mmCIF file of C-alpha atoms in Angstrom:
data_model
loop_
_atom_site.group_PDB
_atom_site.id
_atom_site.type_symbol
_atom_site.label_atom_id
_atom_site.label_comp_id
_atom_site.label_asym_id
_atom_site.label_seq_id
_atom_site.Cartn_x
_atom_site.Cartn_y
_atom_site.Cartn_z
ATOM 1 C CA MET A 139 103.253 102.257 193.915
ATOM 2 C CA LYS A 140 104.906 105.085 195.882
ATOM 3 C CA PRO A 141 108.695 104.742 195.908
ATOM 4 C CA THR A 142 110.498 104.955 199.301
ATOM 5 C CA VAL A 143 113.502 107.311 199.122
ATOM 6 C CA ALA A 144 115.997 108.276 201.849
ATOM 7 C CA THR A 145 116.714 111.932 202.457
ATOM 8 C CA PHE A 146 119.844 113.593 200.900
ATOM 9 C CA PRO A 147 122.733 112.935 201.146
ATOM 10 C CA THR A 148 121.935 109.353 202.066
ATOM 11 C CA ALA A 149 120.044 109.213 198.734
ATOM 12 C CA ARG A 150 121.575 110.727 195.768
ATOM 13 C CA LEU A 151 119.459 109.968 192.650
ATOM 14 C CA ARG A 152 122.201 110.891 190.406
ATOM 15 C CA ARG A 153 124.428 107.975 191.446
ATOM 16 C CA THR A 154 122.709 105.715 189.034
ATOM 17 C CA ARG A 155 123.247 108.165 186.211
ATOM 18 C CA GLN A 156 126.911 108.378 186.549
ATOM 19 C CA SER A 157 127.932 106.042 183.786
ATOM 20 C CA GLN A 158 126.491 104.418 180.789
ATOM 21 C CA ALA A 159 126.754 100.925 182.431
ATOM 22 C CA LEU A 160 124.696 102.249 185.453
ATOM 23 C CA ARG A 161 122.189 103.880 183.084
ATOM 24 C CA ASN A 162 121.736 100.718 181.120
ATOM 25 C CA LEU A 163 121.157 98.809 184.277
ATOM 26 C CA VAL A 164 118.394 100.938 185.603
ATOM 27 C CA ARG A 165 116.583 101.820 182.242
ATOM 28 C CA GLN A 166 113.023 100.871 182.516
ATOM 29 C CA ASN A 167 112.294 100.901 178.763
ATOM 30 C CA SER A 168 114.278 100.293 175.723
ATOM 31 C CA LEU A 169 113.769 100.165 171.952
ATOM 32 C CA ALA A 170 114.666 97.166 169.898
ATOM 33 C CA VAL A 171 114.555 96.294 166.182
ATOM 34 C CA ASP A 172 111.745 93.919 167.021
ATOM 35 C CA ASP A 173 109.555 96.912 167.908
ATOM 36 C CA LEU A 174 109.501 98.147 164.392
ATOM 37 C CA ILE A 175 107.035 97.974 161.538
ATOM 38 C CA TRP A 176 108.321 99.626 158.305
ATOM 39 C CA PRO A 177 105.414 101.262 156.097
ATOM 40 C CA ILE A 178 106.479 101.616 152.464
ATOM 41 C CA PHE A 179 104.648 103.158 149.428
ATOM 42 C CA ILE A 180 104.428 101.189 146.345
ATOM 43 C CA ARG A 181 103.475 102.023 142.632
ATOM 44 C CA ASP A 182 103.334 100.427 139.381
ATOM 45 C CA GLY A 183 106.373 100.321 137.103
ATOM 46 C CA GLU A 184 109.799 99.004 137.101
ATOM 47 C CA ASP A 185 113.095 100.016 138.764
ATOM 48 C CA ILE A 186 111.178 103.069 140.216
ATOM 49 C CA LEU A 187 112.284 105.107 143.386
ATOM 50 C CA GLU A 188 110.113 108.246 143.328
ATOM 51 C CA PRO A 189 111.054 110.720 146.098
ATOM 52 C CA ILE A 190 108.100 112.133 148.053
ATOM 53 C CA ALA A 191 108.965 115.920 148.540
ATOM 54 C CA SER A 192 106.953 116.190 151.924
ATOM 55 C CA MET A 193 108.607 112.977 153.367
ATOM 56 C CA PRO A 194 112.535 113.472 153.071
ATOM 57 C CA GLY A 195 114.259 110.130 152.679
ATOM 58 C CA VAL A 196 110.909 108.249 151.655
ATOM 59 C CA ALA A 197 110.133 107.219 147.999
ATOM 60 C CA ARG A 198 107.282 105.407 146.215
ATOM 61 C CA GLN A 199 108.826 102.113 145.074
ATOM 62 C CA SER A 200 107.878 99.737 142.176
ATOM 63 C CA VAL A 201 107.411 96.178 143.070
ATOM 64 C CA ASP A 202 110.988 95.143 142.432
ATOM 65 C CA ASN A 203 112.244 97.736 144.552
ATOM 66 C CA ALA A 204 109.675 96.999 147.286
ATOM 67 C CA VAL A 205 111.094 93.423 147.247
ATOM 68 C CA LYS A 206 114.748 94.926 147.830
ATOM 69 C CA SER A 207 113.245 96.772 150.749
ATOM 70 C CA ALA A 208 111.773 93.585 152.190
ATOM 71 C CA LYS A 209 115.022 91.811 151.920
ATOM 72 C CA LEU A 210 116.716 94.682 153.704
ATOM 73 C CA ALA A 211 114.062 94.478 156.356
ATOM 74 C CA GLN A 212 114.898 90.750 156.720
ATOM 75 C CA ASP A 213 118.734 91.418 156.862
ATOM 76 C CA LEU A 214 118.029 94.095 159.501
ATOM 77 C CA GLY A 215 115.818 92.016 161.668
ATOM 78 C CA ILE A 216 112.756 94.269 161.045
ATOM 79 C CA PRO A 217 109.922 91.770 161.629
ATOM 80 C CA ALA A 218 107.135 93.447 159.422
ATOM 81 C CA ILE A 219 106.616 95.686 156.541
ATOM 82 C CA CYS A 220 103.460 97.491 155.800
ATOM 83 C CA LEU A 221 102.227 98.212 152.124
ATOM 84 C CA PHE A 222 100.369 101.448 150.916
ATOM 85 C CA PRO A 223 99.716 101.806 147.349
ATOM 86 C CA TYR A 224 99.849 104.689 145.013
ATOM 87 C CA THR A 225 97.050 103.956 142.613
ATOM 88 C CA ASP A 226 96.890 105.080 139.071
ATOM 89 C CA PRO A 227 93.924 107.624 138.983
ATOM 90 C CA ALA A 228 92.734 105.944 135.785
ATOM 91 C CA VAL A 229 91.623 102.822 137.976
ATOM 92 C CA LYS A 230 90.013 104.906 140.715
ATOM 93 C CA THR A 231 86.210 104.485 140.423
ATOM 94 C CA ALA A 232 83.119 105.079 142.581
ATOM 95 C CA ASP A 233 82.700 101.318 143.098
ATOM 96 C CA CYS A 234 86.439 100.942 144.035
ATOM 97 C CA ALA A 235 86.471 97.557 142.357
ATOM 98 C CA GLU A 236 90.281 97.653 142.071
ATOM 99 C CA ALA A 237 90.542 97.248 145.783
ATOM 100 C CA TRP A 238 89.768 93.428 145.570
ATOM 101 C CA ASN A 239 91.236 92.826 142.165
ATOM 102 C CA PRO A 240 93.453 89.698 142.937
ATOM 103 C CA ASN A 241 96.222 91.211 140.623
ATOM 104 C CA ASN A 242 96.116 94.761 141.871
ATOM 105 C CA LEU A 243 99.326 96.418 142.910
ATOM 106 C CA THR A 244 99.191 95.490 146.548
ATOM 107 C CA ASN A 245 98.405 91.751 145.911
ATOM 108 C CA ARG A 246 101.207 91.475 143.446
ATOM 109 C CA THR A 247 103.604 93.084 145.901
ATOM 110 C CA ILE A 248 102.568 90.727 148.726
ATOM 111 C CA ARG A 249 103.201 87.646 146.487
ATOM 112 C CA ALA A 250 106.632 88.954 145.399
ATOM 113 C CA ILE A 251 107.767 89.807 148.960
ATOM 114 C CA LYS A 252 106.584 86.557 150.401
ATOM 115 C CA ASP A 253 108.576 84.700 147.676
ATOM 116 C CA ALA A 254 111.781 86.715 148.212
ATOM 117 C CA ALA A 255 111.670 87.492 151.976
ATOM 118 C CA PRO A 256 109.540 84.854 153.697
ATOM 119 C CA ASP A 257 110.805 85.886 157.248
ATOM 120 C CA VAL A 258 109.261 89.341 156.913
ATOM 121 C CA ALA A 259 105.498 89.537 157.935
ATOM 122 C CA VAL A 260 103.492 91.492 155.400
ATOM 123 C CA MET A 261 100.927 93.803 156.668
ATOM 124 C CA THR A 262 98.455 95.423 154.417
ATOM 125 C CA ASP A 263 95.960 98.431 154.604
ATOM 126 C CA VAL A 264 92.323 97.765 154.320
ATOM 127 C CA ALA A 265 90.392 100.994 153.410
ATOM 128 C CA LEU A 266 88.781 102.023 150.143
ATOM 129 C CA ASP A 267 90.516 105.495 149.881
ATOM 130 C CA PRO A 268 93.399 104.415 147.446
ATOM 131 C CA TYR A 269 90.895 103.077 144.982
ATOM 132 C CA ASN A 270 88.050 105.593 145.613
ATOM 133 C CA ILE A 271 87.512 108.428 143.067
ATOM 134 C CA HIS A 272 86.152 110.495 146.038
ATOM 135 C CA GLY A 273 89.226 109.867 148.242
ATOM 136 C CA HIS A 274 87.277 108.460 151.158
ATOM 137 C CA ASP A 275 87.612 105.228 153.059
ATOM 138 C CA GLY A 276 84.088 104.126 152.362
ATOM 139 C CA PHE A 277 81.547 104.408 149.589
ATOM 140 C CA VAL A 278 80.097 107.880 148.995
ATOM 141 C CA VAL A 279 76.275 108.014 148.516
ATOM 142 C CA ASP A 280 74.562 111.524 148.120
ATOM 143 C CA GLY A 281 77.528 113.025 150.024
ATOM 144 C CA GLU A 282 77.289 110.477 152.878
ATOM 145 C CA ILE A 283 80.119 107.852 153.631
ATOM 146 C CA VAL A 284 77.943 104.807 154.062
ATOM 147 C CA ASN A 285 78.901 102.186 156.451
ATOM 148 C CA ASP A 286 77.058 98.798 155.818
ATOM 149 C CA ALA A 287 77.615 98.748 152.057
ATOM 150 C CA THR A 288 81.335 99.499 152.611
ATOM 151 C CA LEU A 289 81.652 96.448 154.896
ATOM 152 C CA GLU A 290 81.076 94.157 151.966
ATOM 153 C CA ALA A 291 83.844 95.727 149.928
ATOM 154 C CA LEU A 292 86.228 95.687 152.964
ATOM 155 C CA VAL A 293 85.636 91.971 153.241
ATOM 156 C CA LYS A 294 86.272 91.207 149.555
ATOM 157 C CA MET A 295 89.472 93.317 149.775
ATOM 158 C CA THR A 296 90.503 91.344 152.955
ATOM 159 C CA LEU A 297 89.947 88.029 151.311
ATOM 160 C CA ALA A 298 92.009 89.035 148.185
ATOM 161 C CA GLN A 299 94.908 90.149 150.492
ATOM 162 C CA ALA A 300 94.715 86.892 152.469
ATOM 163 C CA ASP A 301 94.635 84.877 149.120
ATOM 164 C CA ALA A 302 97.856 86.804 148.115
ATOM 165 C CA GLY A 303 99.669 85.717 151.214
ATOM 166 C CA ALA A 304 99.254 88.755 153.748
ATOM 167 C CA ASP A 305 100.125 87.809 157.315
ATOM 168 C CA ILE A 306 98.498 90.897 158.935
ATOM 169 C CA ILE A 307 95.338 92.740 157.821
ATOM 170 C CA GLY A 308 95.252 96.432 158.925
ATOM 171 C CA PRO A 309 91.765 97.824 158.760
ATOM 172 C CA SER A 310 92.260 101.689 158.749
ATOM 173 C CA ASP A 311 88.804 102.653 157.504
ATOM 174 C CA MET A 312 87.080 103.151 160.805
ATOM 175 C CA MET A 313 83.603 101.787 159.724
ATOM 176 C CA ASP A 314 81.519 100.211 162.383
ATOM 177 C CA GLY A 315 81.508 96.378 162.483
ATOM 178 C CA ARG A 316 84.376 95.841 160.043
ATOM 179 C CA VAL A 317 86.644 93.828 162.334
ATOM 180 C CA GLY A 318 83.848 91.329 162.967
ATOM 181 C CA ALA A 319 82.851 91.151 159.169
ATOM 182 C CA MET A 320 86.469 90.554 158.347
ATOM 183 C CA ARG A 321 87.178 87.992 160.990
ATOM 184 C CA ALA A 322 84.067 85.968 160.148
ATOM 185 C CA ALA A 323 85.027 85.908 156.461
ATOM 186 C CA LEU A 324 88.703 84.863 157.240
ATOM 187 C CA GLU A 325 87.525 81.941 159.271
ATOM 188 C CA SER A 326 84.905 80.927 156.790
ATOM 189 C CA ALA A 327 87.599 80.946 154.049
ATOM 190 C CA GLY A 328 90.104 78.873 156.229
ATOM 191 C CA TYR A 329 92.446 81.711 156.933
ATOM 192 C CA HIS A 330 92.417 81.018 160.561
ATOM 193 C CA ASN A 331 96.028 82.313 161.183
ATOM 194 C CA VAL A 332 95.828 85.511 159.433
ATOM 195 C CA ALA A 333 96.146 88.271 162.097
ATOM 196 C CA ILE A 334 94.105 91.569 162.300
ATOM 197 C CA LEU A 335 96.061 94.613 163.569
ATOM 198 C CA SER A 336 93.043 97.084 163.850
ATOM 199 C CA TYR A 337 93.382 100.804 163.550
ATOM 200 C CA SER A 338 91.009 101.055 166.576
ATOM 201 C CA ALA A 339 91.540 104.658 167.535
ATOM 202 C CA LYS A 340 92.311 106.521 164.390
ATOM 203 C CA TYR A 341 91.859 110.263 164.935
ATOM 204 C CA ALA A 342 90.671 112.898 162.267
ATOM 205 C CA SER A 343 94.191 114.477 162.324
ATOM 206 C CA GLY A 344 96.140 117.140 160.553
ATOM 207 C CA PHE A 345 99.162 115.104 160.766
ATOM 208 C CA TYR A 346 98.231 112.941 157.697
ATOM 209 C CA GLY A 347 98.998 115.466 154.970
ATOM 210 C CA PRO A 348 102.368 113.938 153.784
ATOM 211 C CA PHE A 349 100.764 110.447 153.657
ATOM 212 C CA ARG A 350 97.981 111.742 151.479
ATOM 213 C CA ASP A 351 100.551 113.215 149.064
ATOM 214 C CA ALA A 352 102.427 109.856 148.981
ATOM 215 C CA VAL A 353 99.311 107.742 148.111
ATOM 216 C CA GLY A 354 97.933 110.431 145.587
ATOM 217 C CA ALA A 355 94.759 110.943 147.785
ATOM 218 C CA SER A 356 95.192 114.644 148.407
ATOM 219 C CA GLY A 357 93.686 115.967 145.242
ATOM 220 C CA ALA A 358 90.867 113.354 145.356
ATOM 221 C CA LEU A 359 89.495 113.840 148.657
ATOM 222 C CA LYS A 360 86.189 115.754 148.783
ATOM 223 C CA GLY A 361 85.284 117.166 152.189
ATOM 224 C CA ASP A 362 86.830 115.523 155.387
ATOM 225 C CA LYS A 363 86.847 112.306 157.298
ATOM 226 C CA LYS A 364 85.289 113.629 160.511
ATOM 227 C CA THR A 365 82.201 111.390 160.380
ATOM 228 C CA TYR A 366 84.232 108.184 160.681
ATOM 229 C CA GLN A 367 87.724 109.162 162.194
ATOM 230 C CA MET A 368 87.673 110.190 165.876
ATOM 231 C CA ASP A 369 87.456 113.594 167.297
ATOM 232 C CA PRO A 370 91.047 114.636 168.755
ATOM 233 C CA GLY A 371 89.219 115.827 171.865
ATOM 234 C CA ASN A 372 88.008 112.446 172.937
ATOM 235 C CA SER A 373 89.765 109.624 174.810
ATOM 236 C CA ASP A 374 87.030 107.570 176.568
ATOM 237 C CA GLU A 375 85.631 106.821 173.035
ATOM 238 C CA ALA A 376 89.056 105.186 172.100
ATOM 239 C CA LEU A 377 88.609 102.691 174.908
ATOM 240 C CA ARG A 378 85.091 101.863 173.592
ATOM 241 C CA LEU A 379 86.513 101.354 170.156
ATOM 242 C CA VAL A 380 89.351 99.217 171.293
ATOM 243 C CA GLU A 381 87.004 97.101 173.396
ATOM 244 C CA ARG A 382 84.598 96.526 170.507
ATOM 245 C CA ASP A 383 87.391 95.637 168.050
ATOM 246 C CA LEU A 384 88.804 93.100 170.585
ATOM 247 C CA SER A 385 85.434 91.546 171.007
ATOM 248 C CA GLU A 386 85.041 91.243 167.169
ATOM 249 C CA GLY A 387 88.381 89.442 166.729
ATOM 250 C CA ALA A 388 91.157 91.953 166.456
ATOM 251 C CA ASP A 389 94.455 90.342 167.649
ATOM 252 C CA MET A 390 96.214 93.616 168.059
ATOM 253 C CA VAL A 391 95.195 97.223 168.160
ATOM 254 C CA MET A 392 96.726 100.605 166.997
ATOM 255 C CA ILE A 393 96.461 104.189 167.891
ATOM 256 C CA LYS A 394 97.054 106.652 165.082
ATOM 257 C CA PRO A 395 98.496 109.267 165.090
ATOM 258 C CA GLY A 396 101.363 108.676 167.747
ATOM 259 C CA ILE A 397 103.219 111.307 169.658
ATOM 260 C CA SER A 398 100.215 113.531 170.193
ATOM 261 C CA TYR A 399 98.228 110.467 171.500
ATOM 262 C CA LEU A 400 100.544 108.871 173.900
ATOM 263 C CA ASP A 401 97.945 109.239 176.691
ATOM 264 C CA ILE A 402 95.554 107.084 174.558
ATOM 265 C CA CYS A 403 98.461 104.525 174.090
ATOM 266 C CA HIS A 404 98.970 104.302 177.845
ATOM 267 C CA ARG A 405 95.242 104.128 178.648
ATOM 268 C CA VAL A 406 94.742 101.229 176.166
ATOM 269 C CA LYS A 407 97.618 99.195 177.394
ATOM 270 C CA THR A 408 96.844 99.555 180.986
ATOM 271 C CA THR A 409 93.196 98.890 180.520
ATOM 272 C CA PHE A 410 93.218 95.856 178.233
ATOM 273 C CA GLY A 411 96.810 94.539 178.271
ATOM 274 C CA VAL A 412 96.703 93.458 174.685
ATOM 275 C CA PRO A 413 99.340 93.927 172.076
ATOM 276 C CA THR A 414 99.305 97.663 171.477
ATOM 277 C CA PHE A 415 100.723 99.614 168.586
ATOM 278 C CA ALA A 416 101.071 103.239 167.452
ATOM 279 C CA TYR A 417 101.651 104.731 164.072
ATOM 280 C CA GLN A 418 104.162 107.435 163.962
ATOM 281 C CA VAL A 419 102.602 109.210 160.979
ATOM 282 C CA SER A 420 103.905 111.051 158.032
ATOM 283 C CA GLY A 421 103.563 114.488 159.586
ATOM 284 C CA GLU A 422 105.368 113.505 162.715
ATOM 285 C CA TYR A 423 108.174 111.989 160.674
ATOM 286 C CA ALA A 424 108.232 114.965 158.253
ATOM 287 C CA MET A 425 108.525 117.468 161.018
ATOM 288 C CA ILE A 426 111.492 115.644 162.657
ATOM 289 C CA LYS A 427 113.190 115.345 159.189
ATOM 290 C CA ALA A 428 112.696 119.017 158.344
ATOM 291 C CA ALA A 429 113.962 120.169 161.693
ATOM 292 C CA ALA A 430 117.094 117.985 161.315
ATOM 293 C CA GLU A 431 117.703 119.169 157.769
ATOM 294 C CA ASN A 432 117.643 122.753 159.065
ATOM 295 C CA GLY A 433 120.233 121.858 161.708
ATOM 296 C CA TRP A 434 117.487 122.661 164.414
ATOM 297 C CA VAL A 435 117.608 119.293 166.135
ATOM 298 C CA ASN A 436 119.867 116.271 166.095
ATOM 299 C CA GLY A 437 117.739 114.019 163.699
ATOM 300 C CA GLU A 438 119.111 110.663 164.975
ATOM 301 C CA GLN A 439 118.649 111.556 168.749
ATOM 302 C CA VAL A 440 115.070 112.952 168.264
ATOM 303 C CA ALA A 441 114.049 109.913 166.172
ATOM 304 C CA LEU A 442 115.284 107.454 168.841
ATOM 305 C CA GLU A 443 113.747 109.548 171.503
ATOM 306 C CA SER A 444 110.359 109.743 169.895
ATOM 307 C CA LEU A 445 110.314 106.076 169.404
ATOM 308 C CA LEU A 446 111.394 105.301 172.878
ATOM 309 C CA ALA A 447 108.459 107.579 174.077
ATOM 310 C CA PHE A 448 105.957 105.043 172.485
ATOM 311 C CA LYS A 449 107.560 102.172 174.448
ATOM 312 C CA ARG A 450 107.400 104.209 177.661
ATOM 313 C CA ALA A 451 103.719 104.838 177.029
ATOM 314 C CA GLY A 452 103.023 100.992 176.865
ATOM 315 C CA CYS A 453 103.258 100.283 173.236
ATOM 316 C CA ASP A 454 104.664 96.827 172.055
ATOM 317 C CA GLY A 455 105.625 98.337 168.684
ATOM 318 C CA ILE A 456 105.506 101.179 166.349
ATOM 319 C CA LEU A 457 104.914 101.721 162.743
ATOM 320 C CA THR A 458 107.505 104.195 161.638
ATOM 321 C CA TYR A 459 109.289 105.529 158.404
ATOM 322 C CA PHE A 460 112.421 105.562 160.418
ATOM 323 C CA ALA A 461 112.457 101.759 160.573
ATOM 324 C CA PRO A 462 115.555 101.009 158.399
ATOM 325 C CA GLU A 463 117.398 104.018 159.676
ATOM 326 C CA VAL A 464 116.796 103.126 163.282
ATOM 327 C CA ALA A 465 117.399 99.444 162.893
ATOM 328 C CA LYS A 466 120.710 100.256 161.453
ATOM 329 C CA ILE A 467 121.509 102.342 164.548
ATOM 330 C CA LEU A 468 120.221 99.883 167.016
ATOM 331 C CA ASN A 469 122.090 96.945 165.238
ATOM 332 C CA ASP A 470 125.460 98.846 165.415
#
């Protein structure tokens, strides 16, 4: 649509910028607490808040503190929380069996949160890297990350999380066919209402470094993830991946990372018109925090501006470590 504008001075485009009231009236996009999913890192133990050096303001939390975070999310109106486990290296194995242990850290945390804060949707991560001695999202056989054998493990992991009470399954592994396998398993087991928010376009990015520190995967990872995560130079491939995941039963799709991939967010939303999310990943968060701590930028303003950019690109929601901080600002 081409706008029709009179010539100056009949048209003065600054008129609608003259007051906060006018700016509010004509604003096209806005950010709300309902747009936020809060990712948190969990670990074994009691009364633990273990700061993550590369992610200022973020800590690994024991289950009891994760429950407190869920209650805070409920009080703030944040609709969902997403769990990422820091797994004891002693239980990491080549067969990744801890991933579908019904009493593993993630599944215990799901049950505890659903008990204490039932209004908060619990989202999980489905990938083998937290449990894999090799640090990869799939099984490693003779140096290759194998696809089809990994699917069986991801299905077992999915069902264990659904059994524990997860509301949203988040496959982040990027194996081919995983959404279809998970959806079929959930339907067969009677979990008709468990949603899948698929990491459909997950890029092989340098922005994940602090996250890997947070879950203890940095030292374990051998090689890289370029044979299954997307090449940052591609965009058409992202549309093919989204279309495939939707055809296999994904309810929502995600682009990851966020700020550097706003073009992908926009293309996905305008092409498919489905619930579209982005993940403002650890490196993006850490850069804003570091710049703010050095006094180079106004941290609050930049955090809000960066999240609004996702909405402008067409996203329905954002996974962000800023969630509680921003929710308090928006609620005030």
